[in-house]
């Protein structure tokens, strides 16, 4: 069965510092990976996705993630975070079943401090 | 225009009651989903449904039932509510043959007292 592991439940960082949120997956089928962000009291928003092609994918707000097949990882990085990046971040893998349910990691709470 | 909408946003009710949460998507997607987010923020699939197939997560109690009047709607009906049903419920949709990402609604916070 597919699964997603987010090793860090909380990551506190200072503003303008770099950050990496770790995600590892297990899958025996073709891999489609996603990062979602959840701001306080809001729904989930897609941040970026890997379906195929270039292993480095970027979002419009400066985040990037790299698909590493050998290490079964899809870590999320940002070189300089802002206060507004404070949120819960979820890594997900698409289930190989017919309707493509998402299997989520347990989330990482990113807290950016001034 | 809101892509995936849910009503109500908050729902407070007593144990034993029956309640429904509505979900609508205006994206023309062919598949809709219900997820449950518990107090620890863990997200778990409850149902997925397209016009051909309903897939139920086997861990979901049969007090929960999805109802789809048409392709744009997937409502969640819950019978005999229990304290443990308190959570945030998210609806999502996707187009399986074109893209794989899912678009989420704003969530419904259900509190059972």
Short mmCIF file of C-alpha atoms in Angstrom, two decimals, chain B:
data_model
loop_
_atom_site.label_atom_id
_atom_site.label_comp_id
_atom_site.label_asym_id
_atom_site.label_seq_id
_atom_site.Cartn_x
_atom_site.Cartn_y
_atom_site.Cartn_z
CA UNK B 1 -16.50 32.33 -8.63
CA UNK B 2 -15.96 29.69 -5.96
CA UNK B 3 -14.67 26.46 -7.50
CA UNK B 4 -15.68 24.03 -4.73
CA UNK B 5 -18.15 25.23 -2.15
CA UNK B 6 -19.51 23.61 0.99
CA UNK B 7 -22.39 24.46 3.27
CA UNK B 8 -22.57 24.97 6.11
CA UNK B 9 -19.15 26.20 7.19
CA UNK B 10 -19.90 25.41 10.82
CA UNK B 11 -22.30 22.82 12.18
CA UNK B 12 -22.97 22.28 15.87
CA UNK B 13 -25.39 19.52 16.80
CA UNK B 14 -26.19 17.01 19.49
CA UNK B 15 -25.43 13.34 19.65
CA UNK B 16 -27.96 11.15 17.92
CA UNK B 17 -29.03 13.75 15.37
CA UNK B 18 -28.91 13.32 11.60
CA UNK B 19 -27.22 16.01 9.53
CA UNK B 20 -26.12 16.71 5.96
CA UNK B 21 -23.27 18.67 4.47
CA UNK B 22 -23.59 19.91 0.91
CA UNK B 23 -20.85 20.21 -1.68
CA UNK B 24 -20.93 21.73 -5.13
CA UNK B 25 -18.23 22.16 -7.74
CA UNK B 26 -18.45 24.35 -10.84
CA UNK B 27 -15.25 23.10 -12.47
CA UNK B 28 -16.84 20.49 -14.68
CA UNK B 29 -14.90 17.75 -12.88
CA UNK B 30 -15.97 14.14 -13.09
CA UNK B 31 -14.89 12.89 -9.68
CA UNK B 32 -15.69 14.16 -6.19
CA UNK B 33 -14.37 13.21 -2.79
CA UNK B 34 -15.01 13.58 0.91
CA UNK B 35 -12.13 13.77 3.38
CA UNK B 36 -12.16 13.93 7.16
CA UNK B 37 -9.56 15.99 9.04
CA UNK B 38 -9.26 15.11 12.70
CA UNK B 39 -8.11 17.26 15.60
CA UNK B 40 -4.48 16.41 14.84
CA UNK B 41 -4.91 17.69 11.27
CA UNK B 42 -4.68 14.21 9.79
CA UNK B 43 -6.56 13.93 6.49
CA UNK B 44 -8.20 10.69 5.45
CA UNK B 45 -10.29 9.80 2.42
CA UNK B 46 -13.86 8.79 3.18
CA UNK B 47 -15.45 8.44 -0.24
CA UNK B 48 -14.67 8.97 -3.86
CA UNK B 49 -17.35 9.06 -6.53
CA UNK B 50 -17.78 9.58 -10.21
CA UNK B 51 -20.76 8.92 -12.39
CA UNK B 52 -19.81 5.28 -12.60
CA UNK B 53 -18.45 4.19 -9.30
CA UNK B 54 -18.65 4.87 -5.58
CA UNK B 55 -15.65 3.80 -3.59
CA UNK B 56 -16.03 3.71 0.15
CA UNK B 57 -13.14 3.63 2.57
CA UNK B 58 -13.78 0.48 4.54
CA UNK B 59 -13.06 2.22 7.84
CA UNK B 60 -15.95 4.66 7.41
CA UNK B 61 -18.99 3.73 9.52
CA UNK B 62 -22.14 3.04 7.56
CA UNK B 63 -23.78 5.95 9.36
CA UNK B 64 -22.04 8.06 6.73
CA UNK B 65 -23.50 8.03 3.25
CA UNK B 66 -22.68 10.14 0.19
CA UNK B 67 -25.48 11.24 -2.08
CA UNK B 68 -24.93 12.64 -5.54
CA UNK B 69 -27.96 14.22 -7.26
CA UNK B 70 -25.81 15.15 -10.26
CA UNK B 71 -22.19 15.40 -11.38
CA UNK B 72 -21.68 18.77 -9.74
CA UNK B 73 -22.86 17.78 -6.28
CA UNK B 74 -21.81 15.27 -3.68
CA UNK B 75 -23.52 15.65 -0.34
CA UNK B 76 -22.58 13.87 2.87
CA UNK B 77 -25.32 12.57 5.12
CA UNK B 78 -24.55 11.42 8.63
CA UNK B 79 -26.97 9.46 10.79
CA UNK B 80 -26.94 9.11 14.57
CA UNK B 81 -24.07 11.50 15.14
CA UNK B 82 -21.47 10.57 17.75
CA UNK B 83 -18.93 12.63 19.66
CA UNK B 84 -16.13 11.07 17.61
CA UNK B 85 -17.60 12.47 14.43
CA UNK B 86 -16.45 15.94 15.44
CA UNK B 87 -13.93 16.99 12.80
CA UNK B 88 -13.51 19.16 9.74
CA UNK B 89 -14.92 17.62 6.60
CA UNK B 90 -13.54 18.62 3.22
CA UNK B 91 -15.07 18.08 -0.16
CA UNK B 92 -12.78 17.94 -3.21
CA UNK B 93 -13.07 17.38 -6.93
CA UNK B 94 -10.83 16.46 -9.83
CA UNK B 95 -10.93 15.55 -13.51
CA UNK B 96 -9.41 12.11 -13.67
CA UNK B 97 -8.72 11.91 -17.37
CA UNK B 98 -7.07 15.34 -17.72
CA UNK B 99 -5.27 16.29 -14.53
CA UNK B 100 -4.66 14.63 -11.24
CA UNK B 101 -4.78 17.45 -8.74
CA UNK B 102 -7.75 17.83 -6.49
CA UNK B 103 -9.42 21.11 -5.65
CA UNK B 104 -10.70 21.43 -2.10
CA UNK B 105 -13.63 23.22 -0.59
CA UNK B 106 -13.24 25.47 2.48
CA UNK B 107 -14.32 22.74 4.88
CA UNK B 108 -17.19 22.20 7.31
CA UNK B 109 -16.33 22.15 10.99
CA UNK B 110 -18.69 19.69 12.65
CA UNK B 111 -18.99 19.77 16.43
CA UNK B 112 -21.06 17.09 18.14
CA UNK B 113 -22.03 17.82 21.74
#
